[in-house]
Amino acid sequence: MTRQKKLIIACDGESASGKSTAAKLISKKYKLLLINSGLLYRYASKLIIKHKPKNQITFVKNKFKNISYKKISKQNLHSEQISNHVAGLAKIKKIREIVNKVQISIIRKNKRICVEGRDIASKILSKNPKYDLAFYFKCSLNVASYRRWLDIKKKLPLKEVKKSLKKRTLTDKNRKHSPLIRVRDSILIRSDRLTKKQVLLKMSSYIDRLKTKN
């Protein structure tokens, strides 16, 4: 059996921009370990909402000491309560350092991996190890809001979902620590103009080209 070559993919983008779906499709096609950094922050938010600790930093640090990403990935962490809480939590430098440490530990143990989030190419995979390819996802607010509205089974008015997404993206782009930015060599994916199949084909074309070079 031939040994598979290293492949490290970074997927960054705005809320509900389609990056999670695309990362799943790519990971499945190329047999990559998929890490969704947003789930780690959402899990931290869930714990804080539930336990209301006096010191959030110490609390999260202790909870993340022997964390199992596999268990986290199986939980439902996309409630509107968590979504509203996590934007503020992700701005805290000490929290980001705890989550980053967990991510980097997983990444360094896996040479074939796809990591998605908001600071993956600019921070997490900027060096040691560095991404082989970086993708940046954009989607119009109207399309993104409608998709998220369907995801939450229309439990909230579409207008509220739109307002929440707009606020989250502005928070992500303007936060002091590790803001959402598009790195210079990233490949833009406009998921509002492409079907899932077209997104997969576009991403695959770049990955296959890279594999040919190597």
PDB file of C-alpha atoms in Angstrom:
ATOM      1  CA  MET A   1       0.000   0.000   0.000  1.00  0.00           C
ATOM      2  CA  THR A   2       1.443   3.391  -1.038  1.00  0.00           C
ATOM      3  CA  ARG A   3       1.900   5.990   1.639  1.00  0.00           C
ATOM      4  CA  GLN A   4      -0.269   9.052   1.106  1.00  0.00           C
ATOM      5  CA  LYS A   5       1.515  12.379   0.817  1.00  0.00           C
ATOM      6  CA  LYS A   6       1.096  15.277   3.192  1.00  0.00           C
ATOM      7  CA  LEU A   7      -1.846  17.548   2.444  1.00  0.00           C
ATOM      8  CA  ILE A   8      -2.828  20.461   4.701  1.00  0.00           C
ATOM      9  CA  ILE A   9      -5.855  22.536   3.680  1.00  0.00           C
ATOM     10  CA  ALA A  10      -7.048  25.756   5.338  1.00  0.00           C
ATOM     11  CA  CYS A  11     -10.650  26.897   4.908  1.00  0.00           C
ATOM     12  CA  ASP A  12     -11.597  30.343   6.248  1.00  0.00           C
ATOM     13  CA  GLY A  13     -14.720  32.393   5.786  1.00  0.00           C
ATOM     14  CA  GLU A  14     -17.658  34.292   7.166  1.00  0.00           C
ATOM     15  CA  SER A  15     -20.568  32.792   9.099  1.00  0.00           C
ATOM     16  CA  ALA A  16     -22.803  30.542   6.964  1.00  0.00           C
ATOM     17  CA  SER A  17     -20.530  31.044   3.941  1.00  0.00           C
ATOM     18  CA  GLY A  18     -20.516  27.331   3.111  1.00  0.00           C
ATOM     19  CA  LYS A  19     -17.024  26.595   4.419  1.00  0.00           C
ATOM     20  CA  SER A  20     -18.155  23.793   6.757  1.00  0.00           C
ATOM     21  CA  THR A  21     -20.012  21.940   4.009  1.00  0.00           C
ATOM     22  CA  ALA A  22     -17.124  22.374   1.568  1.00  0.00           C
ATOM     23  CA  ALA A  23     -14.552  21.267   4.150  1.00  0.00           C
ATOM     24  CA  LYS A  24     -16.594  18.112   4.817  1.00  0.00           C
ATOM     25  CA  LEU A  25     -16.838  17.306   1.090  1.00  0.00           C
ATOM     26  CA  ILE A  26     -13.116  17.847   0.490  1.00  0.00           C
ATOM     27  CA  SER A  27     -12.125  15.882   3.591  1.00  0.00           C
ATOM     28  CA  LYS A  28     -14.253  12.949   2.516  1.00  0.00           C
ATOM     29  CA  LYS A  29     -12.946  12.978  -1.069  1.00  0.00           C
ATOM     30  CA  TYR A  30      -9.252  13.200  -0.153  1.00  0.00           C
ATOM     31  CA  LYS A  31      -9.460  11.212   3.116  1.00  0.00           C
ATOM     32  CA  LEU A  32      -8.387  14.109   5.342  1.00  0.00           C
ATOM     33  CA  LEU A  33      -8.959  14.526   9.046  1.00  0.00           C
ATOM     34  CA  LEU A  34     -11.442  17.392   9.408  1.00  0.00           C
ATOM     35  CA  ILE A  35     -11.105  19.905  12.239  1.00  0.00           C
ATOM     36  CA  ASN A  36     -13.761  22.591  12.651  1.00  0.00           C
ATOM     37  CA  SER A  37     -12.222  25.204  14.959  1.00  0.00           C
ATOM     38  CA  GLY A  38     -15.616  26.861  15.435  1.00  0.00           C
ATOM     39  CA  LEU A  39     -16.896  23.765  17.223  1.00  0.00           C
ATOM     40  CA  LEU A  40     -14.192  24.127  19.877  1.00  0.00           C
ATOM     41  CA  TYR A  41     -15.269  27.699  20.597  1.00  0.00           C
ATOM     42  CA  ARG A  42     -18.925  26.674  20.536  1.00  0.00           C
ATOM     43  CA  TYR A  43     -18.222  23.865  22.987  1.00  0.00           C
ATOM     44  CA  ALA A  44     -16.498  26.333  25.320  1.00  0.00           C
ATOM     45  CA  SER A  45     -19.548  28.611  25.052  1.00  0.00           C
ATOM     46  CA  LYS A  46     -21.898  25.726  25.828  1.00  0.00           C
ATOM     47  CA  LEU A  47     -19.935  24.873  28.977  1.00  0.00           C
ATOM     48  CA  ILE A  48     -19.814  28.495  30.136  1.00  0.00           C
ATOM     49  CA  ILE A  49     -23.563  29.006  29.536  1.00  0.00           C
ATOM     50  CA  LYS A  50     -24.307  25.818  31.490  1.00  0.00           C
ATOM     51  CA  HIS A  51     -21.913  26.232  34.442  1.00  0.00           C
ATOM     52  CA  LYS A  52     -21.599  30.049  34.659  1.00  0.00           C
ATOM     53  CA  PRO A  53     -18.026  29.971  36.062  1.00  0.00           C
ATOM     54  CA  LYS A  54     -16.603  32.985  37.918  1.00  0.00           C
ATOM     55  CA  ASN A  55     -13.304  32.719  36.029  1.00  0.00           C
ATOM     56  CA  GLN A  56     -13.968  31.728  32.400  1.00  0.00           C
ATOM     57  CA  ILE A  57     -10.284  31.438  31.450  1.00  0.00           C
ATOM     58  CA  THR A  58      -9.366  28.991  34.242  1.00  0.00           C
ATOM     59  CA  PHE A  59     -12.601  27.065  33.686  1.00  0.00           C
ATOM     60  CA  VAL A  60     -12.048  26.589  29.926  1.00  0.00           C
ATOM     61  CA  LYS A  61      -8.351  25.769  30.454  1.00  0.00           C
ATOM     62  CA  ASN A  62      -9.259  22.949  32.843  1.00  0.00           C
ATOM     63  CA  LYS A  63     -12.050  21.616  30.630  1.00  0.00           C
ATOM     64  CA  PHE A  64      -9.793  21.609  27.550  1.00  0.00           C
ATOM     65  CA  LYS A  65      -6.871  19.745  29.193  1.00  0.00           C
ATOM     66  CA  ASN A  66      -7.943  16.271  28.060  1.00  0.00           C
ATOM     67  CA  ILE A  67     -10.458  17.225  25.440  1.00  0.00           C
ATOM     68  CA  SER A  68     -11.740  14.790  22.788  1.00  0.00           C
ATOM     69  CA  TYR A  69     -12.449  16.528  19.490  1.00  0.00           C
ATOM     70  CA  LYS A  70     -14.272  13.406  18.280  1.00  0.00           C
ATOM     71  CA  LYS A  71     -16.822  13.706  21.106  1.00  0.00           C
ATOM     72  CA  ILE A  72     -17.258  17.449  20.529  1.00  0.00           C
ATOM     73  CA  SER A  73     -17.868  16.948  16.800  1.00  0.00           C
ATOM     74  CA  LYS A  74     -20.869  14.715  17.581  1.00  0.00           C
ATOM     75  CA  GLN A  75     -22.648  17.322  19.713  1.00  0.00           C
ATOM     76  CA  ASN A  76     -25.280  19.769  18.520  1.00  0.00           C
ATOM     77  CA  LEU A  77     -23.617  23.138  19.123  1.00  0.00           C
ATOM     78  CA  HIS A  78     -25.492  25.359  16.665  1.00  0.00           C
ATOM     79  CA  SER A  79     -28.240  26.817  18.850  1.00  0.00           C
ATOM     80  CA  GLU A  80     -28.912  30.553  18.539  1.00  0.00           C
ATOM     81  CA  GLN A  81     -27.974  30.976  22.229  1.00  0.00           C
ATOM     82  CA  ILE A  82     -24.501  29.534  21.599  1.00  0.00           C
ATOM     83  CA  SER A  83     -24.154  31.523  18.344  1.00  0.00           C
ATOM     84  CA  ASN A  84     -24.830  34.792  20.176  1.00  0.00           C
ATOM     85  CA  HIS A  85     -22.448  33.903  23.018  1.00  0.00           C
ATOM     86  CA  VAL A  86     -19.512  32.547  21.002  1.00  0.00           C
ATOM     87  CA  ALA A  87     -18.793  35.746  19.049  1.00  0.00           C
ATOM     88  CA  GLY A  88     -17.893  37.566  22.259  1.00  0.00           C
ATOM     89  CA  LEU A  89     -15.980  34.599  23.675  1.00  0.00           C
ATOM     90  CA  ALA A  90     -13.851  34.261  20.523  1.00  0.00           C
ATOM     91  CA  LYS A  91     -12.613  37.855  21.004  1.00  0.00           C
ATOM     92  CA  ILE A  92     -10.851  36.969  24.273  1.00  0.00           C
ATOM     93  CA  LYS A  93      -7.118  36.470  23.684  1.00  0.00           C
ATOM     94  CA  LYS A  94      -6.615  33.930  26.502  1.00  0.00           C
ATOM     95  CA  ILE A  95      -9.521  31.805  25.241  1.00  0.00           C
ATOM     96  CA  ARG A  96      -8.075  31.858  21.713  1.00  0.00           C
ATOM     97  CA  GLU A  97      -4.707  30.731  23.087  1.00  0.00           C
ATOM     98  CA  ILE A  98      -6.332  27.731  24.814  1.00  0.00           C
ATOM     99  CA  VAL A  99      -8.265  26.702  21.695  1.00  0.00           C
ATOM    100  CA  ASN A 100      -5.250  27.296  19.420  1.00  0.00           C
ATOM    101  CA  LYS A 101      -3.105  25.038  21.575  1.00  0.00           C
ATOM    102  CA  VAL A 102      -5.638  22.208  21.186  1.00  0.00           C
ATOM    103  CA  GLN A 103      -5.860  22.713  17.417  1.00  0.00           C
ATOM    104  CA  ILE A 104      -2.099  22.839  16.872  1.00  0.00           C
ATOM    105  CA  SER A 105      -1.635  19.681  18.964  1.00  0.00           C
ATOM    106  CA  ILE A 106      -4.083  17.810  16.696  1.00  0.00           C
ATOM    107  CA  ILE A 107      -2.630  19.294  13.484  1.00  0.00           C
ATOM    108  CA  ARG A 108       0.964  18.341  14.294  1.00  0.00           C
ATOM    109  CA  LYS A 109      -0.071  14.697  14.729  1.00  0.00           C
ATOM    110  CA  ASN A 110      -1.776  14.546  11.323  1.00  0.00           C
ATOM    111  CA  LYS A 111      -0.149  15.227   7.965  1.00  0.00           C
ATOM    112  CA  ARG A 112      -3.381  14.936   6.001  1.00  0.00           C
ATOM    113  CA  ILE A 113      -5.823  17.398   7.438  1.00  0.00           C
ATOM    114  CA  CYS A 114      -8.399  20.057   6.582  1.00  0.00           C
ATOM    115  CA  VAL A 115      -8.931  22.795   9.165  1.00  0.00           C
ATOM    116  CA  GLU A 116     -11.755  25.280   8.878  1.00  0.00           C
ATOM    117  CA  GLY A 117     -12.492  28.438  10.815  1.00  0.00           C
ATOM    118  CA  ARG A 118     -11.774  32.151  10.715  1.00  0.00           C
ATOM    119  CA  ASP A 119      -8.046  32.465  11.438  1.00  0.00           C
ATOM    120  CA  ILE A 120      -6.715  29.204  10.030  1.00  0.00           C
ATOM    121  CA  ALA A 121      -4.550  30.466   7.150  1.00  0.00           C
ATOM    122  CA  SER A 122      -3.665  33.750   8.859  1.00  0.00           C
ATOM    123  CA  LYS A 123      -2.795  32.287  12.264  1.00  0.00           C
ATOM    124  CA  ILE A 124      -3.141  28.540  12.958  1.00  0.00           C
ATOM    125  CA  LEU A 125      -1.561  27.271   9.732  1.00  0.00           C
ATOM    126  CA  SER A 126       0.563  30.315   8.900  1.00  0.00           C
ATOM    127  CA  LYS A 127       3.757  28.389   9.771  1.00  0.00           C
ATOM    128  CA  ASN A 128       4.994  25.214  11.429  1.00  0.00           C
ATOM    129  CA  PRO A 129       3.056  23.598   9.852  1.00  0.00           C
ATOM    130  CA  LYS A 130       1.977  25.855   6.978  1.00  0.00           C
ATOM    131  CA  TYR A 131      -1.014  25.132   4.774  1.00  0.00           C
ATOM    132  CA  ASP A 132      -0.470  23.672   1.311  1.00  0.00           C
ATOM    133  CA  LEU A 133      -3.615  25.403   0.046  1.00  0.00           C
ATOM    134  CA  ALA A 134      -5.869  28.037   1.570  1.00  0.00           C
ATOM    135  CA  PHE A 135      -9.477  28.682   0.538  1.00  0.00           C
ATOM    136  CA  TYR A 136     -11.528  31.725   1.534  1.00  0.00           C
ATOM    137  CA  PHE A 137     -15.334  31.515   1.451  1.00  0.00           C
ATOM    138  CA  LYS A 138     -17.707  34.391   0.786  1.00  0.00           C
ATOM    139  CA  CYS A 139     -21.474  34.408   0.500  1.00  0.00           C
ATOM    140  CA  SER A 140     -24.004  37.231   0.213  1.00  0.00           C
ATOM    141  CA  LEU A 141     -25.792  38.032   3.471  1.00  0.00           C
ATOM    142  CA  ASN A 142     -29.201  37.217   1.980  1.00  0.00           C
ATOM    143  CA  VAL A 143     -28.162  33.743   0.816  1.00  0.00           C
ATOM    144  CA  ALA A 144     -26.181  33.018   3.996  1.00  0.00           C
ATOM    145  CA  SER A 145     -29.125  34.080   6.191  1.00  0.00           C
ATOM    146  CA  TYR A 146     -31.581  31.933   4.275  1.00  0.00           C
ATOM    147  CA  ARG A 147     -29.296  28.877   4.536  1.00  0.00           C
ATOM    148  CA  ARG A 148     -28.809  29.365   8.288  1.00  0.00           C
ATOM    149  CA  TRP A 149     -32.576  29.888   8.697  1.00  0.00           C
ATOM    150  CA  LEU A 150     -33.202  26.501   7.080  1.00  0.00           C
ATOM    151  CA  ASP A 151     -30.429  24.915   9.201  1.00  0.00           C
ATOM    152  CA  ILE A 152     -32.185  25.984  12.412  1.00  0.00           C
ATOM    153  CA  LYS A 153     -35.533  24.672  11.069  1.00  0.00           C
ATOM    154  CA  LYS A 154     -37.029  28.186  10.832  1.00  0.00           C
ATOM    155  CA  LYS A 155     -37.176  28.433  14.641  1.00  0.00           C
ATOM    156  CA  LEU A 156     -36.436  32.164  14.478  1.00  0.00           C
ATOM    157  CA  PRO A 157     -37.644  34.869  12.068  1.00  0.00           C
ATOM    158  CA  LEU A 158     -35.392  35.192   9.006  1.00  0.00           C
ATOM    159  CA  LYS A 159     -34.897  38.880   9.850  1.00  0.00           C
ATOM    160  CA  GLU A 160     -33.349  37.961  13.237  1.00  0.00           C
ATOM    161  CA  VAL A 161     -31.052  35.380  11.682  1.00  0.00           C
ATOM    162  CA  LYS A 162     -29.860  37.959   9.142  1.00  0.00           C
ATOM    163  CA  LYS A 163     -29.183  40.515  11.883  1.00  0.00           C
ATOM    164  CA  SER A 164     -27.262  37.937  13.953  1.00  0.00           C
ATOM    165  CA  LEU A 165     -25.085  36.831  11.007  1.00  0.00           C
ATOM    166  CA  LYS A 166     -24.259  40.415  10.054  1.00  0.00           C
ATOM    167  CA  LYS A 167     -23.236  41.201  13.628  1.00  0.00           C
ATOM    168  CA  ARG A 168     -21.100  38.032  13.900  1.00  0.00           C
ATOM    169  CA  THR A 169     -19.178  38.739  10.693  1.00  0.00           C
ATOM    170  CA  LEU A 170     -18.501  42.353  11.710  1.00  0.00           C
ATOM    171  CA  THR A 171     -17.299  41.140  15.130  1.00  0.00           C
ATOM    172  CA  ASP A 172     -15.011  38.542  13.523  1.00  0.00           C
ATOM    173  CA  LYS A 173     -13.484  41.027  11.096  1.00  0.00           C
ATOM    174  CA  ASN A 174     -12.984  43.801  13.640  1.00  0.00           C
ATOM    175  CA  ARG A 175     -11.799  41.876  16.692  1.00  0.00           C
ATOM    176  CA  LYS A 176      -8.362  42.765  18.015  1.00  0.00           C
ATOM    177  CA  HIS A 177      -6.938  39.233  18.209  1.00  0.00           C
ATOM    178  CA  SER A 178      -6.785  37.034  15.074  1.00  0.00           C
ATOM    179  CA  PRO A 179      -9.467  38.843  13.036  1.00  0.00           C
ATOM    180  CA  LEU A 180     -11.063  37.211  10.023  1.00  0.00           C
ATOM    181  CA  ILE A 181      -8.954  38.185   7.006  1.00  0.00           C
ATOM    182  CA  ARG A 182      -8.290  36.746   3.588  1.00  0.00           C
ATOM    183  CA  VAL A 183      -4.607  35.848   3.131  1.00  0.00           C
ATOM    184  CA  ARG A 184      -2.996  36.960  -0.114  1.00  0.00           C
ATOM    185  CA  ASP A 185      -2.511  33.516  -1.685  1.00  0.00           C
ATOM    186  CA  SER A 186      -5.925  32.093  -0.749  1.00  0.00           C
ATOM    187  CA  ILE A 187      -8.379  30.901  -3.388  1.00  0.00           C
ATOM    188  CA  LEU A 188     -11.742  32.678  -3.291  1.00  0.00           C
ATOM    189  CA  ILE A 189     -14.858  30.494  -3.248  1.00  0.00           C
ATOM    190  CA  ARG A 190     -18.143  32.367  -3.811  1.00  0.00           C
ATOM    191  CA  SER A 191     -20.581  29.783  -2.488  1.00  0.00           C
ATOM    192  CA  ASP A 192     -23.603  31.939  -3.314  1.00  0.00           C
ATOM    193  CA  ARG A 193     -22.726  31.674  -7.015  1.00  0.00           C
ATOM    194  CA  LEU A 194     -21.822  27.974  -7.070  1.00  0.00           C
ATOM    195  CA  THR A 195     -23.651  24.739  -6.318  1.00  0.00           C
ATOM    196  CA  LYS A 196     -22.134  22.258  -3.838  1.00  0.00           C
ATOM    197  CA  LYS A 197     -20.923  20.198  -6.771  1.00  0.00           C
ATOM    198  CA  GLN A 198     -19.288  23.237  -8.407  1.00  0.00           C
ATOM    199  CA  VAL A 199     -17.589  24.209  -5.118  1.00  0.00           C
ATOM    200  CA  LEU A 200     -16.171  20.687  -4.810  1.00  0.00           C
ATOM    201  CA  LEU A 201     -14.994  20.705  -8.437  1.00  0.00           C
ATOM    202  CA  LYS A 202     -13.276  24.091  -8.076  1.00  0.00           C
ATOM    203  CA  MET A 203     -11.495  23.107  -4.873  1.00  0.00           C
ATOM    204  CA  SER A 204     -10.550  19.710  -6.297  1.00  0.00           C
ATOM    205  CA  SER A 205      -8.988  21.284  -9.383  1.00  0.00           C
ATOM    206  CA  TYR A 206      -6.519  23.219  -7.192  1.00  0.00           C
ATOM    207  CA  ILE A 207      -5.787  20.221  -4.965  1.00  0.00           C
ATOM    208  CA  ASP A 208      -5.216  17.908  -7.951  1.00  0.00           C
ATOM    209  CA  ARG A 209      -2.928  20.478  -9.556  1.00  0.00           C
ATOM    210  CA  LEU A 210      -0.909  20.645  -6.342  1.00  0.00           C
ATOM    211  CA  LYS A 211      -0.675  16.856  -6.170  1.00  0.00           C
ATOM    212  CA  THR A 212       0.616  16.765  -9.759  1.00  0.00           C
ATOM    213  CA  LYS A 213       3.348  19.281  -8.932  1.00  0.00           C
ATOM    214  CA  ASN A 214       4.426  17.272  -5.922  1.00  0.00           C
TER     215      ASN A 214
END
